[in-house]
Every structure is written in structure tokens, then in C-alpha cells.
Short mmCIF file of C-alpha atoms in Angstrom, two decimals:
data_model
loop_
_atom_site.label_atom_id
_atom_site.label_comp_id
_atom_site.label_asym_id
_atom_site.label_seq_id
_atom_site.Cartn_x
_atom_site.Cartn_y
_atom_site.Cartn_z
CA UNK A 7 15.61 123.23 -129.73
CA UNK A 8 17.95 121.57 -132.57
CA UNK A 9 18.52 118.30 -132.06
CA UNK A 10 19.76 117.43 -135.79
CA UNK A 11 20.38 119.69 -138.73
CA UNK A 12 20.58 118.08 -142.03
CA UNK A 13 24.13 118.62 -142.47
CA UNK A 14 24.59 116.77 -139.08
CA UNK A 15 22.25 113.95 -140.12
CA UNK A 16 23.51 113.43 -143.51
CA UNK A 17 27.19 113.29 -142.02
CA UNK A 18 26.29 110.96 -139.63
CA UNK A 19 24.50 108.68 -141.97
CA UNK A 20 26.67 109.13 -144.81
CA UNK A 21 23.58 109.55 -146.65
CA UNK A 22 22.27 111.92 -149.36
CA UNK A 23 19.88 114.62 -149.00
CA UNK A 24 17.78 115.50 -151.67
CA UNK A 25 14.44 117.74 -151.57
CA UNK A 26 15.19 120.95 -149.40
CA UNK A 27 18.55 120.50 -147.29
CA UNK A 28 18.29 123.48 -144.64
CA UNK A 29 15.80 121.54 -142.08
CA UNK A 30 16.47 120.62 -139.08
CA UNK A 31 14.71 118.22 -136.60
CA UNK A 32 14.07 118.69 -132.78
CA UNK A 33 13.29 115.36 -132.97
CA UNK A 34 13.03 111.83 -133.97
CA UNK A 35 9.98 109.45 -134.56
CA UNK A 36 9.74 105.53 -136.38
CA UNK A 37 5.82 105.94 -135.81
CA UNK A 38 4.26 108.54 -138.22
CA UNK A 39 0.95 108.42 -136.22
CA UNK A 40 2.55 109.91 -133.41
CA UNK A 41 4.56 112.60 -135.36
CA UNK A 42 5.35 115.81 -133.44
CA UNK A 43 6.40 119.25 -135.76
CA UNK A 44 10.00 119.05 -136.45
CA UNK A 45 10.19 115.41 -136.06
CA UNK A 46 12.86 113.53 -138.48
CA UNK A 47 10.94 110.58 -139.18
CA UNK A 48 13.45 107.19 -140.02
CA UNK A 49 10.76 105.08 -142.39
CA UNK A 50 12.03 101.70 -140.78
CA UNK A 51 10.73 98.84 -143.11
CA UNK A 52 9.57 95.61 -141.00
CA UNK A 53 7.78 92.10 -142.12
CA UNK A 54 4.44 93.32 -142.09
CA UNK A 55 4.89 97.47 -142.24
CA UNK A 56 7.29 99.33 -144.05
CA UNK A 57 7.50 103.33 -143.20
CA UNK A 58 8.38 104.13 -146.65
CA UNK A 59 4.24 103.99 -147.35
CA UNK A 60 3.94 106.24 -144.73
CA UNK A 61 6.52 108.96 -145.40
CA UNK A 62 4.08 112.08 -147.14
CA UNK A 63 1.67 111.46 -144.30
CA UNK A 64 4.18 112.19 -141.85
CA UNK A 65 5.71 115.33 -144.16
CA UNK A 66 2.17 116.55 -144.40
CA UNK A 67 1.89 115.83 -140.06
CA UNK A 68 4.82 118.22 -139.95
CA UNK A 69 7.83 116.15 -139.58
CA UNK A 70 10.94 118.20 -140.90
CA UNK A 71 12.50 115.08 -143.12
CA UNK A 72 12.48 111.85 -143.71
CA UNK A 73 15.30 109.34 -143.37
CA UNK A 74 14.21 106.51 -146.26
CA UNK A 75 16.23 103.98 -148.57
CA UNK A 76 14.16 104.29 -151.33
CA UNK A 77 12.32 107.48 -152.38
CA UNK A 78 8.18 106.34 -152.02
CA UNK A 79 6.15 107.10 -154.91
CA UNK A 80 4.49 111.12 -154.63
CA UNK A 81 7.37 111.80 -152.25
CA UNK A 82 9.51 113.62 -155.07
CA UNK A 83 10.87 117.00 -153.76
CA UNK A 84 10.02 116.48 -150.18
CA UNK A 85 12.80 117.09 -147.83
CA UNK A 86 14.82 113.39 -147.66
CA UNK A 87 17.82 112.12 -146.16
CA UNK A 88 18.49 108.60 -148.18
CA UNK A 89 20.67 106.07 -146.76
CA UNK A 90 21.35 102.45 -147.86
CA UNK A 91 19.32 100.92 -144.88
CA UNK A 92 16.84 103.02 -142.83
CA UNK A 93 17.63 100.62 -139.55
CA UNK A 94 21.42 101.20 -140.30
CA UNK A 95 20.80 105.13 -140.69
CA UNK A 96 19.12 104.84 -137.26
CA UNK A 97 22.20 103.06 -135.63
CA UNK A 98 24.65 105.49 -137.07
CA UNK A 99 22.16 108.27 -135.84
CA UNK A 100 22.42 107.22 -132.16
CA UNK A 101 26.19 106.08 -132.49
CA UNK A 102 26.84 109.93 -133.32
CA UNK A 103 24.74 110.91 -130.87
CA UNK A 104 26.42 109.07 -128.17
CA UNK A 105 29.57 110.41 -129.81
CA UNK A 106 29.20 114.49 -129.50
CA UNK A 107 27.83 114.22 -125.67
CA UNK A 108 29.81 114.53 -122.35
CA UNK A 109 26.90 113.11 -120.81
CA UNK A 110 27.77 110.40 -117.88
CA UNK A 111 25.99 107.47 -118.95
CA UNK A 112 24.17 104.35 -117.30
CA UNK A 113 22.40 101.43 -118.49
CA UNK A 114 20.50 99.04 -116.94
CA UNK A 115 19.47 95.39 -117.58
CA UNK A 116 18.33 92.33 -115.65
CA UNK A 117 15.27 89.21 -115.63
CA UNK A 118 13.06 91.83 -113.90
CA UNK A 119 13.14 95.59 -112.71
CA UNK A 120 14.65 97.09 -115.59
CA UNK A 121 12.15 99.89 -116.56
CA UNK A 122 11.58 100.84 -113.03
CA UNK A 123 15.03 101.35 -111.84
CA UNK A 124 15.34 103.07 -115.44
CA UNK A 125 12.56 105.30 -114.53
CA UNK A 126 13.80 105.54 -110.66
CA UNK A 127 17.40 106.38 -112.15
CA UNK A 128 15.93 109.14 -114.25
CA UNK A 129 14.19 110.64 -111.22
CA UNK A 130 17.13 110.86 -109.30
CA UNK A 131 19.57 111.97 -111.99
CA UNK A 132 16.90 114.67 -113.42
CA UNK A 133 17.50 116.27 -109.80
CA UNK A 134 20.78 116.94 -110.60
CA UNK A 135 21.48 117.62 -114.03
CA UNK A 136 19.87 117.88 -117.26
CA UNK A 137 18.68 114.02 -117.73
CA UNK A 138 17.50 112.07 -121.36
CA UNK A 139 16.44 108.83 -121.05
CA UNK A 140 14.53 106.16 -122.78
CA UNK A 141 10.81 106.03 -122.46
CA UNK A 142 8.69 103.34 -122.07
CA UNK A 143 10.52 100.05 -123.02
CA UNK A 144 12.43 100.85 -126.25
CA UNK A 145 15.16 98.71 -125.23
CA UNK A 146 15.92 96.15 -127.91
CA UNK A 147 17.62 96.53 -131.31
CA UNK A 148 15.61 99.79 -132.50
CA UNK A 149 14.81 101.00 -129.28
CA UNK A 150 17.92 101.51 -127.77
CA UNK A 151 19.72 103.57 -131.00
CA UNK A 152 16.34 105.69 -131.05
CA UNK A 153 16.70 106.81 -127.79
CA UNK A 154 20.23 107.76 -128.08
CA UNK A 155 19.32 109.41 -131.47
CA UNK A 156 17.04 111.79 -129.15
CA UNK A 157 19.76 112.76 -126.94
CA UNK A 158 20.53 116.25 -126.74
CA UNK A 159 23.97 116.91 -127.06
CA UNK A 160 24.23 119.14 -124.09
CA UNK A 161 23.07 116.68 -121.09
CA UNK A 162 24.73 116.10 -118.19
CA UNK A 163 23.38 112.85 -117.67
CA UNK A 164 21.72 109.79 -119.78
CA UNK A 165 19.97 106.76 -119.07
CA UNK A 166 19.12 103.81 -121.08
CA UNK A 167 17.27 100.29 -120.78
CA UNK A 168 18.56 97.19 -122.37
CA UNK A 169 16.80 94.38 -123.17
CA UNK A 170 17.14 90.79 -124.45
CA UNK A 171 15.31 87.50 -125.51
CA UNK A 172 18.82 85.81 -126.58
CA UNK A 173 22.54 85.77 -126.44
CA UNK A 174 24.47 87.73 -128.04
CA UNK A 175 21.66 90.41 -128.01
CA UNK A 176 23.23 92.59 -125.28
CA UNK A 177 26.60 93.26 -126.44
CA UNK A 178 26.25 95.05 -129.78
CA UNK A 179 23.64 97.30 -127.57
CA UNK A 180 26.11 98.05 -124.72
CA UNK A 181 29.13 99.07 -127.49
CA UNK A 182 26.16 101.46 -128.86
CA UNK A 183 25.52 103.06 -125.88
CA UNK A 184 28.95 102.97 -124.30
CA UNK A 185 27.84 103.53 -120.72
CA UNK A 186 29.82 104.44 -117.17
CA UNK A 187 28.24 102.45 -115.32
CA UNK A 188 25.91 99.16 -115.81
CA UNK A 189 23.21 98.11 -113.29
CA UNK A 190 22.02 94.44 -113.20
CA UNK A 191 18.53 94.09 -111.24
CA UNK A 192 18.70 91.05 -110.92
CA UNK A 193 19.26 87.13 -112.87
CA UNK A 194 15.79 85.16 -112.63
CA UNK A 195 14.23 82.46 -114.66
CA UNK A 196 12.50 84.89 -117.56
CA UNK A 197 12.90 84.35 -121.35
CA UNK A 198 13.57 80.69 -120.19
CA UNK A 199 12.20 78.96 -123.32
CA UNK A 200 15.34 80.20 -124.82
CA UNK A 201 18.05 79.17 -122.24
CA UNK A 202 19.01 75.60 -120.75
CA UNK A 203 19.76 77.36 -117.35
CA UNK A 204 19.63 80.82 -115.73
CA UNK A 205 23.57 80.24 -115.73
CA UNK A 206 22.73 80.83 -119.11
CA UNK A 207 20.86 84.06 -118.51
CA UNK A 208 23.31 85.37 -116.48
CA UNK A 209 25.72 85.02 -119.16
CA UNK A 210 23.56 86.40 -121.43
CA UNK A 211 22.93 90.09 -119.16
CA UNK A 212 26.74 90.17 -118.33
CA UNK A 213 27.07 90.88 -122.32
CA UNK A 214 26.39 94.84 -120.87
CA UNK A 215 29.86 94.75 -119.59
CA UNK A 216 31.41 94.32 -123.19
CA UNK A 217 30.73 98.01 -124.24
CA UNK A 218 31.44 100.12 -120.29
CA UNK A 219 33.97 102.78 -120.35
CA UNK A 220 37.35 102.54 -118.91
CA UNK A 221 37.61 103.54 -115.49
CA UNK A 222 33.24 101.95 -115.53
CA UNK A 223 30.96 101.12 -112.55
CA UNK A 224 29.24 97.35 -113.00
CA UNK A 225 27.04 97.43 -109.79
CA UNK A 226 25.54 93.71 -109.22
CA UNK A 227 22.72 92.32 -107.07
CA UNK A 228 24.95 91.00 -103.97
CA UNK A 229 21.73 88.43 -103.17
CA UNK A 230 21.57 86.77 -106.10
CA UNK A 231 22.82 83.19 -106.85
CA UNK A 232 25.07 84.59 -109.86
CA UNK A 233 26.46 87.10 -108.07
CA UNK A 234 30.23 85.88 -108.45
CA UNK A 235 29.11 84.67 -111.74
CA UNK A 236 28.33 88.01 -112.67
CA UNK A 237 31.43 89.84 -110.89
CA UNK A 238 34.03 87.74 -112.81
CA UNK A 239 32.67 88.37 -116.22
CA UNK A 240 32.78 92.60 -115.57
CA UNK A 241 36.11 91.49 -113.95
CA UNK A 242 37.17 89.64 -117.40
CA UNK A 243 35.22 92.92 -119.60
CA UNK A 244 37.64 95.45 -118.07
CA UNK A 245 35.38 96.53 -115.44
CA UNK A 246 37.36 98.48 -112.69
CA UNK A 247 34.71 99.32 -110.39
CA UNK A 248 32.58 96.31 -109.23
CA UNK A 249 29.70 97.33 -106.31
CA UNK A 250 26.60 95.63 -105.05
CA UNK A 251 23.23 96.05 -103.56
CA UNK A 252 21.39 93.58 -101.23
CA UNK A 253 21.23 92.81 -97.85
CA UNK A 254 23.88 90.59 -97.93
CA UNK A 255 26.77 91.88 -95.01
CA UNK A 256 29.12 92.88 -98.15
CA UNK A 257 27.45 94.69 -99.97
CA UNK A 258 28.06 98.36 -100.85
CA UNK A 259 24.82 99.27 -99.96
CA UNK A 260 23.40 97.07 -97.80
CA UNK A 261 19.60 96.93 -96.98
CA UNK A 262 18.53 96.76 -93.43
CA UNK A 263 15.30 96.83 -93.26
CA UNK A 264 12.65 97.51 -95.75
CA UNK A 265 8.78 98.30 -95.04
CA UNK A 266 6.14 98.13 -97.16
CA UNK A 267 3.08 100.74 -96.80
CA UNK A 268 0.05 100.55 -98.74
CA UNK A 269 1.33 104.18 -100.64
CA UNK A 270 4.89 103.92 -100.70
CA UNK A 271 8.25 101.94 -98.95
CA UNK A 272 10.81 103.07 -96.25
CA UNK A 273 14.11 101.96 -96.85
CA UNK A 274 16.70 101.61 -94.00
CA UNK A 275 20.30 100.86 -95.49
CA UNK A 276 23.44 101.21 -94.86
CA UNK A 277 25.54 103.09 -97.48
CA UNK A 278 29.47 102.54 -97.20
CA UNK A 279 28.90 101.76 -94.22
CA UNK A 280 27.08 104.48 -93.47
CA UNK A 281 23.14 104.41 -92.45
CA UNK A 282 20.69 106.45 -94.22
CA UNK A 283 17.01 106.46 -94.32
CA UNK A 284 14.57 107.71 -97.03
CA UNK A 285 11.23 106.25 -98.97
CA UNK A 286 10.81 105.37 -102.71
CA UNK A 287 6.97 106.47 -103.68
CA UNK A 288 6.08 103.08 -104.87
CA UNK A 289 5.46 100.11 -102.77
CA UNK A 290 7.03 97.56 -102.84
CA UNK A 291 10.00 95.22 -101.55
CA UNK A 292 11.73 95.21 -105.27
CA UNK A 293 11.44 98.52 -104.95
CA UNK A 294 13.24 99.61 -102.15
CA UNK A 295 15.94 96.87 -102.97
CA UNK A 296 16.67 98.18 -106.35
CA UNK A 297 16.39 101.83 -105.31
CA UNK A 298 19.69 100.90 -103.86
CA UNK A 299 21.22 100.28 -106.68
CA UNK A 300 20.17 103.46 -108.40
CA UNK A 301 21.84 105.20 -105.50
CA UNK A 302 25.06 103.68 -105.75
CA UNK A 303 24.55 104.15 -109.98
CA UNK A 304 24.46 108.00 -108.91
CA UNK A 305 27.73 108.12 -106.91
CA UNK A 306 29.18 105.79 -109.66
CA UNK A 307 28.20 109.03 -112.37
CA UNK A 308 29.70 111.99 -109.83
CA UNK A 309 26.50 112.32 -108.47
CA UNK A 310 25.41 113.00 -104.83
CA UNK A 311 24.19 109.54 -103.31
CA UNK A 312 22.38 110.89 -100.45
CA UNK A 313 20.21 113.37 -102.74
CA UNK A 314 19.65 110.78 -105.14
CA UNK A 315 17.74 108.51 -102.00
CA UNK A 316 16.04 111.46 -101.25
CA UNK A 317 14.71 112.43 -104.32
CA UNK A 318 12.58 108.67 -104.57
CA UNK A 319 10.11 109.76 -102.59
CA UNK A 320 8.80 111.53 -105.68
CA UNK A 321 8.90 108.13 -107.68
CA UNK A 322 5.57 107.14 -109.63
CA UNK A 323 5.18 103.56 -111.23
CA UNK A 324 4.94 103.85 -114.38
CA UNK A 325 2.17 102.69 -116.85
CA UNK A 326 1.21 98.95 -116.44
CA UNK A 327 3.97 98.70 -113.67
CA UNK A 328 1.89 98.87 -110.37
CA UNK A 329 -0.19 102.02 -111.61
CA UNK A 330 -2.76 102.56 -108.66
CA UNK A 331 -6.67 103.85 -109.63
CA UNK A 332 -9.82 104.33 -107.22
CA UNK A 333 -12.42 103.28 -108.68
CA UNK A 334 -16.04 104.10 -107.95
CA UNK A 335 -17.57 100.84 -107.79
CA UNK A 336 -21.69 100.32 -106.88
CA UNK A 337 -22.23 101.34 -103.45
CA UNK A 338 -18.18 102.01 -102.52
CA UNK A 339 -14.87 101.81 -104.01
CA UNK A 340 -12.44 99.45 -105.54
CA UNK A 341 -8.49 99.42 -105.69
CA UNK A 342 -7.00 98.22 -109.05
CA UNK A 343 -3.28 97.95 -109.35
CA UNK A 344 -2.55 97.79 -112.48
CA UNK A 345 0.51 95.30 -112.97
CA UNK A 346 -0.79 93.84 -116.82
CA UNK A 347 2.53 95.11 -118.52
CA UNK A 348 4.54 91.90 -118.20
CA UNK A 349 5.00 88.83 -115.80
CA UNK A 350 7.16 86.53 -114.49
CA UNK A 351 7.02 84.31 -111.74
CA UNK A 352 9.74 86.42 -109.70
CA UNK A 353 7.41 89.06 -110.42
CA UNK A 354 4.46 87.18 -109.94
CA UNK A 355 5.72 86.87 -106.53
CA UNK A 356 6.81 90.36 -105.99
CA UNK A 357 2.96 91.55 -106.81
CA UNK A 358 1.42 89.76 -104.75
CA UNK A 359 3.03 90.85 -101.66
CA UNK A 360 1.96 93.98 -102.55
CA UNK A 361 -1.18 93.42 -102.30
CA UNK A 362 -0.43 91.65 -99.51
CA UNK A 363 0.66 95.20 -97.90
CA UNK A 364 -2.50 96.79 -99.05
CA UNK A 365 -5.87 98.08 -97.46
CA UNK A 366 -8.82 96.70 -98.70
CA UNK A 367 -12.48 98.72 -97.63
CA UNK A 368 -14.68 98.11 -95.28
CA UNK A 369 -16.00 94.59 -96.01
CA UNK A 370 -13.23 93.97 -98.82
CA UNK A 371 -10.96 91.25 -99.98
CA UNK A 372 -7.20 91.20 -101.41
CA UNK A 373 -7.61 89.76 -105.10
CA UNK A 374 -5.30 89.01 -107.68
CA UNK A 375 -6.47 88.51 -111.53
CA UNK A 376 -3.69 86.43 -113.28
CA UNK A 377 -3.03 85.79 -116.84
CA UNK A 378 -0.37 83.70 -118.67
CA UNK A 379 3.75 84.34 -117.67
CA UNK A 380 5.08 83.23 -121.11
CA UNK A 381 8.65 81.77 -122.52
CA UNK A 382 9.15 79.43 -119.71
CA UNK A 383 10.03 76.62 -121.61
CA UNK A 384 8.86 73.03 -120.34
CA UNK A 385 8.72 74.29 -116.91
CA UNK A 386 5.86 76.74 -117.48
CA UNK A 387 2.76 74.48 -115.90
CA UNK A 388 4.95 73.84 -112.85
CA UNK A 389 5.82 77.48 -112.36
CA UNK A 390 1.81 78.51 -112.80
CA UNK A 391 0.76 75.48 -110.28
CA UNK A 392 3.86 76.96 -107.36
CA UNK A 393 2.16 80.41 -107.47
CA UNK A 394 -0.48 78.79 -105.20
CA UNK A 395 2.31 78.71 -102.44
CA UNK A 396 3.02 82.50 -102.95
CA UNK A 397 -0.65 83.36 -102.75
CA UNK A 398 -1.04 81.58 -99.47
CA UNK A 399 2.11 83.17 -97.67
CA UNK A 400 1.49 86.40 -98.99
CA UNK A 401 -2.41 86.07 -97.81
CA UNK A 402 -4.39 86.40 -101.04
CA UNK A 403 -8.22 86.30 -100.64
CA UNK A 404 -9.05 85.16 -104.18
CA UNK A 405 -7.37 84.21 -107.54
CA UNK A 406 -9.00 84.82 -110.27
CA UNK A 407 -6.91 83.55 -113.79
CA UNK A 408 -6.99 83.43 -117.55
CA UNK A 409 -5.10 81.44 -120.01
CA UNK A 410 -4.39 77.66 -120.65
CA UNK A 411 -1.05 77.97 -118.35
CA UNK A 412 -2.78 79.72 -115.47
CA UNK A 413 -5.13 76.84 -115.45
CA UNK A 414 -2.70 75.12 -113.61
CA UNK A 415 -2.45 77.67 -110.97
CA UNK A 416 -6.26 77.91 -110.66
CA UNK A 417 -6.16 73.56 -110.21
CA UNK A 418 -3.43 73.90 -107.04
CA UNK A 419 -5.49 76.52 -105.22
CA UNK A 420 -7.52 75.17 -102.58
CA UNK A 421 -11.87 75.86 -103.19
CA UNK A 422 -11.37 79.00 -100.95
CA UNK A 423 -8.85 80.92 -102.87
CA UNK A 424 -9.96 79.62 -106.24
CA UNK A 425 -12.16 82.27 -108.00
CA UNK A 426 -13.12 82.10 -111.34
CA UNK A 427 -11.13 80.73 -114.66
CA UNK A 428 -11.24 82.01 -118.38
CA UNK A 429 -9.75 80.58 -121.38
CA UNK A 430 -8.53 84.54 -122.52
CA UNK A 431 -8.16 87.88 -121.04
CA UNK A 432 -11.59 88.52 -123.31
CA UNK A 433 -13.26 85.86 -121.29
CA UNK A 434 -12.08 87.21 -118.02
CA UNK A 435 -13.00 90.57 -118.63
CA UNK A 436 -16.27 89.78 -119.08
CA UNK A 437 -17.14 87.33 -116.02
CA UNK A 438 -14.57 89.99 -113.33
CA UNK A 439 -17.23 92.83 -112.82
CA UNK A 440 -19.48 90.24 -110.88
CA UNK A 441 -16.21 88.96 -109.24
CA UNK A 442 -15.44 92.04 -107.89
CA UNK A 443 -17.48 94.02 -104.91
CA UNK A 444 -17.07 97.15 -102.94
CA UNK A 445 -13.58 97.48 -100.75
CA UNK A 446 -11.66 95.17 -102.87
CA UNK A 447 -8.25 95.96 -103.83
CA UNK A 448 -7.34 94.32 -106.85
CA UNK A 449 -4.07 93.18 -108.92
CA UNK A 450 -3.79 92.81 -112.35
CA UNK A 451 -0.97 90.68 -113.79
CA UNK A 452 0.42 88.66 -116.79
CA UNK A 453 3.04 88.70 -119.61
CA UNK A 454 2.12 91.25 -122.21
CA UNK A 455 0.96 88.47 -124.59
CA UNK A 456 -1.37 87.86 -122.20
CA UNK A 457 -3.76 90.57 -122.79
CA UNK A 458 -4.49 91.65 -118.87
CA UNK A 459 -4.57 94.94 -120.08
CA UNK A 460 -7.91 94.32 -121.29
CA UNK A 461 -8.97 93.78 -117.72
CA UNK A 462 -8.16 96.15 -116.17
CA UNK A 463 -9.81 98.58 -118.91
CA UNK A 464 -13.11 96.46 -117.85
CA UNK A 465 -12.52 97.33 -114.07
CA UNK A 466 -11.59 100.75 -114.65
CA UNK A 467 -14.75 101.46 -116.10
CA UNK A 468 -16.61 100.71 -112.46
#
């Protein structure tokens, strides 16, 4: 499949092409260790790495071109597109691509939730139309015109993620992608180092609003605090269509009951006033609840809503995002959910009820392994030491934590819920395997800076 020929690149770009000029690309890569054949690979120069050293590897890896802003030394007569800024060329790449597409489009941001209901909303859309959508987390300023630069121009359907750390962030994102209707997950107290109040935040995520569609879908989390915060700024964007999710009485679709199994959760809603019934494959109460917004996001693109529940039964976490593994461990087995992608207290929170909903063997405990949330701001040690309160309401056997911030956490717990501390993930990973025994089910969270990751690599291993 085509997904750029050079003529469409170069127009796109306004660049010059120089080297052969009849390639064309199926698709497009910034990482020339991951090169596919046919790749056009944009040599995006950073503080510490700069692609341009990298472009004859990736030519010789069997990428069809390279989009550069300087030629590199040896690369004379290799098939180039040159532009006057490789991160530029990779805007104008997605812009066009969002340009020549029919496709309905959604995006989705919020504190928390964001790549889930991303990957949820590209389960459910996939079932009805041809479906592109980001992959992993590539949801910031390079992420977010990549994956529109490796939309087909033929899909019915597209699905993006959009992230932020600051103001200001969201809105050149959201007038890139140019979506029909915006999800917000949900306004918590993440990225706080950076804002004086989650008024703030909220401010911040309603920024997706700036680039919808006429005739656009903003569908808000009816539960939340900001709610009407949220709801007047789509109001003052243009938005015409403003739903919600929750289980507040007015919202669109309105959660009636939601229960948590150890493999997946039943959701019982009702939609436009209508009840309906179905399970997402993941468990979890965050789960269900935003499920309901990626229902609604479905009618909102001319989908069908009741198909779209449906169709989350099929749902799988994905990587570092609840990930589930049995794990042969000495005489039995051990349960590790793998949660180490990111963290936030909301999140935090969210985990460990989880856990709370799962089976441990025969002689087994419900553990969680903690490692730092970061950019909290001054508030950080008080939002470690509260965690204590979650793990005794949601029932958590033992705590084990890492990380000068979780120290406070491991201080509040009482002696029989406090396991053992490290000062790293490194540390940790070392002391868990005689933490651990036979019919535990464990959870492994903490920000990404963290390092929890590391953990459960050590626990995989049995």
C-alpha cells in the first residue's frame, strides 16, 4: 500500500527532492532502528540525537527516502526529500494528511485514561470501518503529526491521543488534527508541579475544543468537579454538541452499576435513556466508566452505539496499563499486573481496587509494589502518605515501595501492611523475589520516571 509518493511528499512539504524522485513510502518512521521496507524516514534533530547521523543506515535498512534539512555526509545520491526544518516537514506531513481524508475523527485527552479509551475507541471503531490510530503514547508535539502522517487516506475512521505537560500545549495539537468529536476522561491533579490548581488543568485539556469541527461532539465526564467548567469553554470554542458520561442522573450515558471481576467488568448503563448491558475485557471501575464515553464518541462519529458496547468485550490492556501474566513461581503461581507505565494518585487509587477485585492462590496475599508518582508539586509527600487510606479501604495485604516520595507512603502504613522499602526501582527489584510467595497476586505501579518496569521484569522471570 502507498501511503506517500514523492510527488505527494514534496508538495506537502514544499520541499526539494533530490537523489531518485519515483519512491514512494508505505510508511513513516523518526526511529531508524525500527525501520520497516518502504518506510520514509523524517531525520528529526533533538538536544542529544540528531537523525541526520542516522539517515544511510536507515537507506541501507530499506527505508524508501529520507526527509532531512541538511544532506549528511556519504548520503549524496540517496533518495531525499529536503525541507527547511525536518520537525516542520513532519507537521506539514500530517496537516496534509488530515487534509485528503474523509475519515470521522476523534481525539481524546484528560489527567488519566487517555491511552486506554484511545485503545478502547480503536476497538470499537475498527468493528465498523477501516480504523488508524495512534499507537502507544505518541501524543505530544511529534507524536501526534506522526500519527496523522500514517493515516491512510482511505479510512473511515481515525483516532488520536493528545497529551500535555503545559498550557497552551493542546491547542496547536487539536487545530492539527481537526477532530469531530473530543473526549475528556477526566480533570485530576497530574502534571501538578506545573499548575497552581486543577482549575488550571482543566483549562489547560479544554484547549482540545479550539481545533473540533463545526457541527463537533465535546463529550465530558458528568462526575467530575469541572464539569461545567469544562462545558462552557466547548460552549465558548463553537462546540454544538456537548454530552457526558458518569453516573450522575444527567448524563447521556449514565452508569448504573458497574462490577468488577477478577478477568474483566460488566457495565449496566443507561444510554439515552435507554438501558443496555455489555462487559469491557479489562477490569476495572475506570474502565467501565470511560467505556461509556467511547460509546457515546461512536454515535457522535455515525457509528452504531450499541455495537460499539458490544465489541469491548474483546478489549486487552495494553502494555504497562494493567497487562496480566501467570507466573510460575517455586512450588505455585504468582499474578503480576503490570501497571509500571505511569502513575498518579487518581490512578494510584484506581489500581489498587483492582487488586482489590482479584483472586489470590491458595495461601496468597493481595500486594502492591509502588514507586514514585512524579510532578506533584509541593504536595507530592502528602499525596504518597494518603495512599495508606486507599490501601486500607481497598484491602491491600502488603505495600511494598521504592523511591524517596514513596517513603512517605511506606511511614503512614501501619507494621502490618508495611512491606519492604528501596531507595530505586534497582533496589526493589532485587529485595521483591523474597517478598513475594506462591498465590500472590501482585501490582506494579509508578510514574514512568520511576523505573517499575524494572520490577516487574524481575518478577516475570519467576
Amino acid at each position: 500500500m502507498t501511503l506517500w509518493t514523492a510527488k505527494e511528499a514534496e508538495a506537502a512539504t514544499q520541499g526539494t527532492l533530490s537523489g531518485a524522485a519515483d519512491w514512494s513510502a508505505s510508511g513513516v518512521s523518526i526511529d531508524s532502528r525500527s525501520i520497516n521496507p518502504g518506510d520514509l524516514f523524517i531525520a528529526l534533530a533533538g538536544p542529544n540525537h540528531d537523525g541526520h547521523d542516522h539517515v544511510k543506515a536507515a537507506i541501507e535498512a530499506g527505508a524508501a527516502a529520507a526527509l532531512v534539512h541538511k544532506v549528511p555526509e556519504g548520503c549524496d545520491g540517496l533518495p531525499l526529500l529536503q525541507v527547511a526544518d525536518t520537525m516542520t516537514g513532519l507537521q506539514d506531513l500530517g496537516v496534509a494528511a488530515r487534509a485528503r481524508t474523509k475519515a470521522r475523527i476523534l481525539a481524546i485527552t484528560g489527567s488519566v485514561g487517555k491511552t486506554g479509551s484511545k485503545e478502547m475507541a480503536a476497538l470499537a471503531l475498527s468493528a465498523q470501518g477501516k480504523t488508524h490510530y495512534s499507537v502507544g503514547s505518541f501524543n505530544n508535539h511529534w507524536g501526534v503529526p506522526l500519527s496523522l502522517a500514517r493515516m491512510p487516506a482511505d479510512c473511515a475512521f481515525g483516532v488520536f491521543e493528545l497529551g500535555m505537560n503545559h498550557a497552551g500545549e493542546l491547542t496547536p495539537l487539536s487545530k492539527m488534527v481537526r477532530p469531530h468529536a473530543a473526549i475528556v476522561t477526566t480533570i485530576e491533579a497530574v502534571h501538578s508541579a506545573f499548575f497552581a490548581s486543577t482549575e488550571e488543568i482543566a483549562d489547560a485539556k479544554a484547549e482540545i475544543f479550539t481545533g473540533i469541527e463545526a457541527g463537533g461532539h465535546a463529550i465530558l465526564p458528568r462526575d467530575n468537579r469541572h464539569f461545567r467548567r469544562l462545558a462552557t469553554a466547548a460552549k465558548a470554542a463553537g462546540v454544538k454538541h456537548i454530552q457526558s458520561f458518569g453516573s450522575h442522573i444527567d448524563a447521556d450515558a449514565r452508569m448504573l452499576d458497574c462490577a468488577v471481576d477478577p478477568e474483566d467488568t460488566a457495565v449496566f448503563a443507561l444510554l439515552h435513556d435507554h438501558a443496555i448491558a455489555y462487559r469491557v475485557g479489562v477490569p476495572g471501575l475506570h474502565w467501565g466508566m470511560n467505556s461509556l464515553a467511547i460509546v457515546l464518541a461512536t454515535g457522535a462519529l455515525g457509528g452504531d452505539e450499541v455495537k460499539a458496547a458490544h465489541s469491548l468485550a474483546a478489549m486487552r490492556p495494553p502494555k504497562g496499563r494493567g497487562e496480566r501474566h501467570q507466573v510460575v513461581w517455586k512450588s505455585g503461581m504468582v499474578e503480576v499486573i503490570d501497571e509500571s507505565y505511569n502513575a498518579s494518585p487518581v490512578s494510584m487509587k484506581a489500581a489498587l481496587s483492582t487488586l482489590a477485585a482479584a483472586r489470590p492462590g491458595k495461601g496468597g496475599r493481595r500486594v502492591a509494589v509502588l514507586g514514585d508518582m512524579l510532578e506533584l508539586g509541593d504536595s507530592a509527600p502528602a499525596l504518597h502518605a494518603n495512599l495508606a487510606e486507599a490501601a486500607a479501604l481497598w484491602g491491600t495485604d502488603l505495600v511494598c515501595t521504592a523511591g524517596p516520595l514513596m517513603k512517605n507512603l511506606h511511614d503512614a502504613l501501619p507494621q502490618g501492611r508495611r512491606g519492604v522499602h528501596a531507595a530505586n526501582s534497582t533496589e526493589l527489584a532485587a529485595m521483591i523475589k523474597d517478598v513475594v510467595r506462591a498465590g500472590d497476586v501482585v501490582v506494579v505501579k509508578g510514574s514512568a520516571g520511576s523505573r517499575m518496569a524494572v520490577v516487574v521484569k524481575t518478577l516475570l522471570e519467576g
